[in-house]
Structures are given as C-alpha cells and as structure tokens.
PDB file of C-alpha atoms in Angstrom:
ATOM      1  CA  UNK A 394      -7.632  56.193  -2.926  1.00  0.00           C
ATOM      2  CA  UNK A 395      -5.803  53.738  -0.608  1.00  0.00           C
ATOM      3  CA  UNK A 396      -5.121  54.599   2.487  1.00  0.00           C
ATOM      4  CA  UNK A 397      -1.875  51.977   3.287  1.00  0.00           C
ATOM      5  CA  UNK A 398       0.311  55.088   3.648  1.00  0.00           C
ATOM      6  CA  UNK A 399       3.051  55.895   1.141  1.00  0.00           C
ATOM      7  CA  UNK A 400       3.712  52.606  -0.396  1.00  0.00           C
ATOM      8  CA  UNK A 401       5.878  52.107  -3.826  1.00  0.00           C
ATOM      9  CA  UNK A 402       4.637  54.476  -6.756  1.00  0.00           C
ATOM     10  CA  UNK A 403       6.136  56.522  -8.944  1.00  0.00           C
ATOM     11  CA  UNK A 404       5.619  59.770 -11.142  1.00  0.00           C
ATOM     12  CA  UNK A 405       2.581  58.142 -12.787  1.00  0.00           C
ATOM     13  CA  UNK A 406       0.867  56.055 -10.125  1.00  0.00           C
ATOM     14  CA  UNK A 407       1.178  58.721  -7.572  1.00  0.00           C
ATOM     15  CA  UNK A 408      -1.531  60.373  -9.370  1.00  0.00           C
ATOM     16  CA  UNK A 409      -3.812  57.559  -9.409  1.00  0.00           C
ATOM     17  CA  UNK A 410      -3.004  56.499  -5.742  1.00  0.00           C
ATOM     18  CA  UNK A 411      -3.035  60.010  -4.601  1.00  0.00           C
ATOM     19  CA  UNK A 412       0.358  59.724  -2.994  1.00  0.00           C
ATOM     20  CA  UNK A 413       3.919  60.883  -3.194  1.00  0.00           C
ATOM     21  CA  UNK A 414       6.367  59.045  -5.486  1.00  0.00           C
ATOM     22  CA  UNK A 415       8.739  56.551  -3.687  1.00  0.00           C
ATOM     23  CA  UNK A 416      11.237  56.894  -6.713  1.00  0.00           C
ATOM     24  CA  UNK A 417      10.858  53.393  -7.108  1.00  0.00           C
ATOM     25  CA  UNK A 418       9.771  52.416 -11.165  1.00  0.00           C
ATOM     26  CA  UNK A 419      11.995  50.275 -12.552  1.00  0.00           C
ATOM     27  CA  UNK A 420      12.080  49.091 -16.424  1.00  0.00           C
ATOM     28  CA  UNK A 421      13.684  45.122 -16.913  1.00  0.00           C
ATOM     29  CA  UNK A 422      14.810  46.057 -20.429  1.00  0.00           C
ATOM     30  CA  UNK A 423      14.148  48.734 -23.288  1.00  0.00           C
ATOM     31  CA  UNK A 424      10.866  47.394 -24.337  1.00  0.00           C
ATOM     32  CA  UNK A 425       8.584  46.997 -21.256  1.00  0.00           C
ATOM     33  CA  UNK A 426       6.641  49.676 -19.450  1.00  0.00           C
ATOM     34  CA  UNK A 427       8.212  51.509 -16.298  1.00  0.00           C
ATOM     35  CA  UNK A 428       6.254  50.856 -13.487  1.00  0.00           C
ATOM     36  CA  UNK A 429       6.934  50.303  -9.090  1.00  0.00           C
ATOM     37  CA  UNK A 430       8.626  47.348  -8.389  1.00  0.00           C
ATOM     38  CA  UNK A 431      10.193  45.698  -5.475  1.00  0.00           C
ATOM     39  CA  UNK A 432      14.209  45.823  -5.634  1.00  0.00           C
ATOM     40  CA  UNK A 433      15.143  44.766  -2.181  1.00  0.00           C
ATOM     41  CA  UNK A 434      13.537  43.598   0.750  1.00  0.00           C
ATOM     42  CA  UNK A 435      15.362  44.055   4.147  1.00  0.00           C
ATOM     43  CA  UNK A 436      14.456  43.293   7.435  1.00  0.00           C
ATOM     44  CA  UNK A 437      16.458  44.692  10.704  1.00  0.00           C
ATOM     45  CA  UNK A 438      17.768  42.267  12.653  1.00  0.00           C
ATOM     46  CA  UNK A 439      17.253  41.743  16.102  1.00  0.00           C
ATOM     47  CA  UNK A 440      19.604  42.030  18.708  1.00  0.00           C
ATOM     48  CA  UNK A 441      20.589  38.303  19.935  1.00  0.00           C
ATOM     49  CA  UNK A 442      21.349  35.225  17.714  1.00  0.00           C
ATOM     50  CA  UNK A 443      18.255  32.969  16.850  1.00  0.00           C
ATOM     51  CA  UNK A 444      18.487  30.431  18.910  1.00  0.00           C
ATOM     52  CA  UNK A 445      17.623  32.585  21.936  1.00  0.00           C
ATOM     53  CA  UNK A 446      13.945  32.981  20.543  1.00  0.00           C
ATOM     54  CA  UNK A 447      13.799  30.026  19.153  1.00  0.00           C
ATOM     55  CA  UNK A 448      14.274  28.013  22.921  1.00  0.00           C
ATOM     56  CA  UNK A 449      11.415  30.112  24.579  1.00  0.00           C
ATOM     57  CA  UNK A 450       8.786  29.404  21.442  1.00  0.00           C
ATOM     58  CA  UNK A 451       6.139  26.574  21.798  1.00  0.00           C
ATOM     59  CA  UNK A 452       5.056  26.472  18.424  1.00  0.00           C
ATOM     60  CA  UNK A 453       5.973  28.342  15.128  1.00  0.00           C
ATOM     61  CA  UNK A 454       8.257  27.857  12.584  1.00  0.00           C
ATOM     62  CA  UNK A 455      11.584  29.217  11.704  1.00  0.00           C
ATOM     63  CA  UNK A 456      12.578  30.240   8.598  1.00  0.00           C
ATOM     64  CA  UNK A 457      16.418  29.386   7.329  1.00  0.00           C
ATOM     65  CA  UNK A 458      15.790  30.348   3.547  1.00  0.00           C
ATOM     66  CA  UNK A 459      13.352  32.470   1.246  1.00  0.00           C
ATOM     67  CA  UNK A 460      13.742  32.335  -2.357  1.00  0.00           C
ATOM     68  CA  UNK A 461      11.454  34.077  -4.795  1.00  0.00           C
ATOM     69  CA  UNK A 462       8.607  36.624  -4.119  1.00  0.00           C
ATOM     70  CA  UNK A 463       6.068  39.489  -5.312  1.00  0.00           C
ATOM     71  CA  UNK A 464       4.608  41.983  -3.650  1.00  0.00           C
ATOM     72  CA  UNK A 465       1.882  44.233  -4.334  1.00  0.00           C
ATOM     73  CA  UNK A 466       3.050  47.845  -4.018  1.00  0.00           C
ATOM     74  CA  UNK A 467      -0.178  49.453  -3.472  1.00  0.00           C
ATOM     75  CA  UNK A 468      -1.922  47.618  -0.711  1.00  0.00           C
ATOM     76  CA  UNK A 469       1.232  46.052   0.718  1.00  0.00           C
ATOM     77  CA  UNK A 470       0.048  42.014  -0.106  1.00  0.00           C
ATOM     78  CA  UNK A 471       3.370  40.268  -0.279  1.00  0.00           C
ATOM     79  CA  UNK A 472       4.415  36.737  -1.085  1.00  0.00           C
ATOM     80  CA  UNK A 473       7.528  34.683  -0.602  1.00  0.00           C
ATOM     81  CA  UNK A 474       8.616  31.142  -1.337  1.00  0.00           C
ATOM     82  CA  UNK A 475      10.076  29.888   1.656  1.00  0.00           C
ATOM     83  CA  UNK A 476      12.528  27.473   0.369  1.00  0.00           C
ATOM     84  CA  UNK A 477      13.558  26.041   3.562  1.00  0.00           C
ATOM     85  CA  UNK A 478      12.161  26.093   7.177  1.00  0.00           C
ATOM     86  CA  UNK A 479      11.746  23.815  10.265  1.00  0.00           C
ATOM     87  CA  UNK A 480       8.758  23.383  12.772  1.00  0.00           C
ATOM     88  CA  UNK A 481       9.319  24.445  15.876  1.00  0.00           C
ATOM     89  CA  UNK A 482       7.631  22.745  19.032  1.00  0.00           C
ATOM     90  CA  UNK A 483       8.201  23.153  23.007  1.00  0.00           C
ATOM     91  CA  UNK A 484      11.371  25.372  21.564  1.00  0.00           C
ATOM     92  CA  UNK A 485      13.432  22.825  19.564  1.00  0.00           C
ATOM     93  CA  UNK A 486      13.395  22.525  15.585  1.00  0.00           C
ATOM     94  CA  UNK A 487      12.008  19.097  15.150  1.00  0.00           C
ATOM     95  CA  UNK A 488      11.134  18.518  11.506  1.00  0.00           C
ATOM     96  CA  UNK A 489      11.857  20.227   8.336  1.00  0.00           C
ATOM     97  CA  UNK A 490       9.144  21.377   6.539  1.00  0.00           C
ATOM     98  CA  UNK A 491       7.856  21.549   2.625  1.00  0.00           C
ATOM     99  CA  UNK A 492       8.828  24.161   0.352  1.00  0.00           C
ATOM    100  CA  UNK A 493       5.748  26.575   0.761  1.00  0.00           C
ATOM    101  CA  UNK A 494       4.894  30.156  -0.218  1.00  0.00           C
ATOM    102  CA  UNK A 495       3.984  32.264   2.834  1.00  0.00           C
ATOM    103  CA  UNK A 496       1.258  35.179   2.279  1.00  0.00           C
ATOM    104  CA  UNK A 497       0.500  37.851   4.021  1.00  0.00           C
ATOM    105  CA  UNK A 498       0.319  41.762   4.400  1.00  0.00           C
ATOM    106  CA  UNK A 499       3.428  43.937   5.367  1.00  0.00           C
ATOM    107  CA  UNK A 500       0.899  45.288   7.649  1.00  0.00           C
ATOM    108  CA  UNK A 501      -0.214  42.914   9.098  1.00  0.00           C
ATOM    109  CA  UNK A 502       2.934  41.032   9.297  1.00  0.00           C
ATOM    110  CA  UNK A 503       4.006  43.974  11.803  1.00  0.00           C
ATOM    111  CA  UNK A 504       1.225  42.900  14.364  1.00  0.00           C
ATOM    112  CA  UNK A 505       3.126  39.501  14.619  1.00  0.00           C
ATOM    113  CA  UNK A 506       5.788  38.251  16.744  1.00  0.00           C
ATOM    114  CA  UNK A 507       8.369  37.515  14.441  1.00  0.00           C
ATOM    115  CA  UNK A 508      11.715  36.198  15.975  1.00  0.00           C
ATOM    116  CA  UNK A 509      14.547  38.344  14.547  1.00  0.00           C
ATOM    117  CA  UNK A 510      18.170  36.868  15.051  1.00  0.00           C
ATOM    118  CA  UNK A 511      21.181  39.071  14.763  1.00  0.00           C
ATOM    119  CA  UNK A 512      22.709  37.097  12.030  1.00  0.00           C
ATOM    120  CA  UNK A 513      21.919  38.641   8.106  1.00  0.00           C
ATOM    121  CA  UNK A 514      22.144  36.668   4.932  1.00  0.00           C
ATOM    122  CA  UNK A 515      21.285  38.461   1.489  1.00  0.00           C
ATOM    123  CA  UNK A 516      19.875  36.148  -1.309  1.00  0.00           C
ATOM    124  CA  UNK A 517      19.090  37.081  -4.801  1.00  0.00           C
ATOM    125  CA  UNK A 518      16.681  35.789  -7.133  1.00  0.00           C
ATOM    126  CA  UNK A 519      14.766  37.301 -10.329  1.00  0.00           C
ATOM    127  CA  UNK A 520      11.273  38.654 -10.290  1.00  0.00           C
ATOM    128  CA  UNK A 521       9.309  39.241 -13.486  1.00  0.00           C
ATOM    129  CA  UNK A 522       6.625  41.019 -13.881  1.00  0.00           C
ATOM    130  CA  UNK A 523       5.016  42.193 -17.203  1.00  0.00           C
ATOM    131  CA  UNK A 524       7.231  41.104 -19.683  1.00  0.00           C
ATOM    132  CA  UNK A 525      10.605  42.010 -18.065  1.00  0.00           C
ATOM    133  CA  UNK A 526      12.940  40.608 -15.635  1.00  0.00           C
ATOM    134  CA  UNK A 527      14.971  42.637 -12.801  1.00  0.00           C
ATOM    135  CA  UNK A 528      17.821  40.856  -9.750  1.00  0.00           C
ATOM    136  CA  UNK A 529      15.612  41.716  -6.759  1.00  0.00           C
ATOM    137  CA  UNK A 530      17.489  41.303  -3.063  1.00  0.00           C
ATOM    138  CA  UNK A 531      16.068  39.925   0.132  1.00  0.00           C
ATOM    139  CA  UNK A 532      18.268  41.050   2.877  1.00  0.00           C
ATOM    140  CA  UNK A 533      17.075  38.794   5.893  1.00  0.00           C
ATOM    141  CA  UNK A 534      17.590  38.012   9.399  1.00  0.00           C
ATOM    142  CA  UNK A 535      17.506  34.714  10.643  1.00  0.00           C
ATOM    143  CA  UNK A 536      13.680  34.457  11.307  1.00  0.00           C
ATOM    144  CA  UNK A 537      11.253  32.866  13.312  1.00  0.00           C
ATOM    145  CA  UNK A 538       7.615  33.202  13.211  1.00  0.00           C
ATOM    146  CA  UNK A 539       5.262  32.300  16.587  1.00  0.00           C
ATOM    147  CA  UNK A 540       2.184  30.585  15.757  1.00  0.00           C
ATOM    148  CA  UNK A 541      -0.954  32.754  17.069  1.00  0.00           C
ATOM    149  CA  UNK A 542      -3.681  31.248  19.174  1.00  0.00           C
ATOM    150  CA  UNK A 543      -5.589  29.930  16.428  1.00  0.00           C
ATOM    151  CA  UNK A 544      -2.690  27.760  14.760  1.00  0.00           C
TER     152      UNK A 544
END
C-alpha cells in the first residue's frame, strides 16, 4: 500500500492501491487499456507579477515554457521538459538555458520555494502512454524556482 495520499486511480487500481478512485482513467482510443492518466496540470498563481520574485532571488532559475511531461500517478514522481528557461543570478535573468527535463516529486516539489507570478499561460502537448495518445494541459504560472543551499 502507498501511503502518498489519494493520488490518481481509478475503479481498478483503487483496489490494488487501497485508495479511493480519483475518476481519473482515461482510454486514447478503442483499443488500449483504461487506466489513470494525467489530463491537466495546473498550478495557482501567485499574487504579484514575476518579476517581483524574480529581483529578490540570488540564484535559481525561472521557467518561461514547459512542454511535454509524465507523471507517475501512484507515488507522485513527475517529469517535465522545460522547453525554455533563464538562469537567474543576484536577481536578474542573465543567460538562457538548455532545453532540459526537470524531475522531481509533487511532494517534494511543495517543500520548495517556487516563485509563482500572477500571469497564467495554458500549453498543450500529447502524452502517450501504452499504446495510446491523449491532449494533456499544463495550466502554468509564470514560475521561478530558488536554488537550495546545496546548488
């Protein structure tokens, strides 16, 4: 049993994950299974524009544009390509960085301080998985991340 709380399942994996079905199994055509799937990611935005974080951070990076991702729906591992970012140092974007695909846990990713502007872009991309192919969302704020101590 895991225990990272009520993540996506539905009628059948709530049995084997011992937890109540999020209504989220989603079949990309007639032929492949129905199983959990991401449709949308969204993330709140915060209450001032971006460039109000982005002055007080010393180091991080901040995000202009995610593209394609995966996430796992049971232990809350997620994955997304950010397309397009910049390095941020003494609170200035200085250099644009490398395509890259950023990794981490939902969970974890809570215990950071991310820098949430108040302006929202949605982008869509397609995510297959097993055979089949579904229009997944990601509903965004403009986004920082601070580097921790050890970066």
């Amino acid at each position: 049993m895991t225990d990272s709380g009520n993540l996506l399942n539905s009628e059948v994996t709530k049995y084997i994950y011992r937890q109540q079905s999020s209504g989220n199994a989603i079949q990309g055509n007639n032929t492949a299974d129905i199983y959990p799937r991401m449709q949308h990611m969204y993330i709140c935005p915060g209450e001032k524009p971006i460039r109000d974080s982005l002055t007080r951070t010393m180091k991080g990076i901040y995000v202009k544009k995610l593209n394609m991702g995966e996430v796992n729906t049971h232990t809350g591992d997620f994955t997304v390509e950010v397309e397009m970012s910049y390095l941020i140092e003494n609170g200035k974007c200085t250099s644009e960085v490398e395509p890259f695909m950023m990794t981490f846990n939902i969970f974890e990713l809570a215990n950071r301080e991310l820098l949430l502007g108040n302006e929202v872009k949605t982008f869509y991309n397609l995510c297959g998985k097993r055979g089949s192919v579904v229009k997944v969302a990601y509903t965004v704020p403009a986004l920082g991340i601070k580097a921790s101590a050890k970066e």
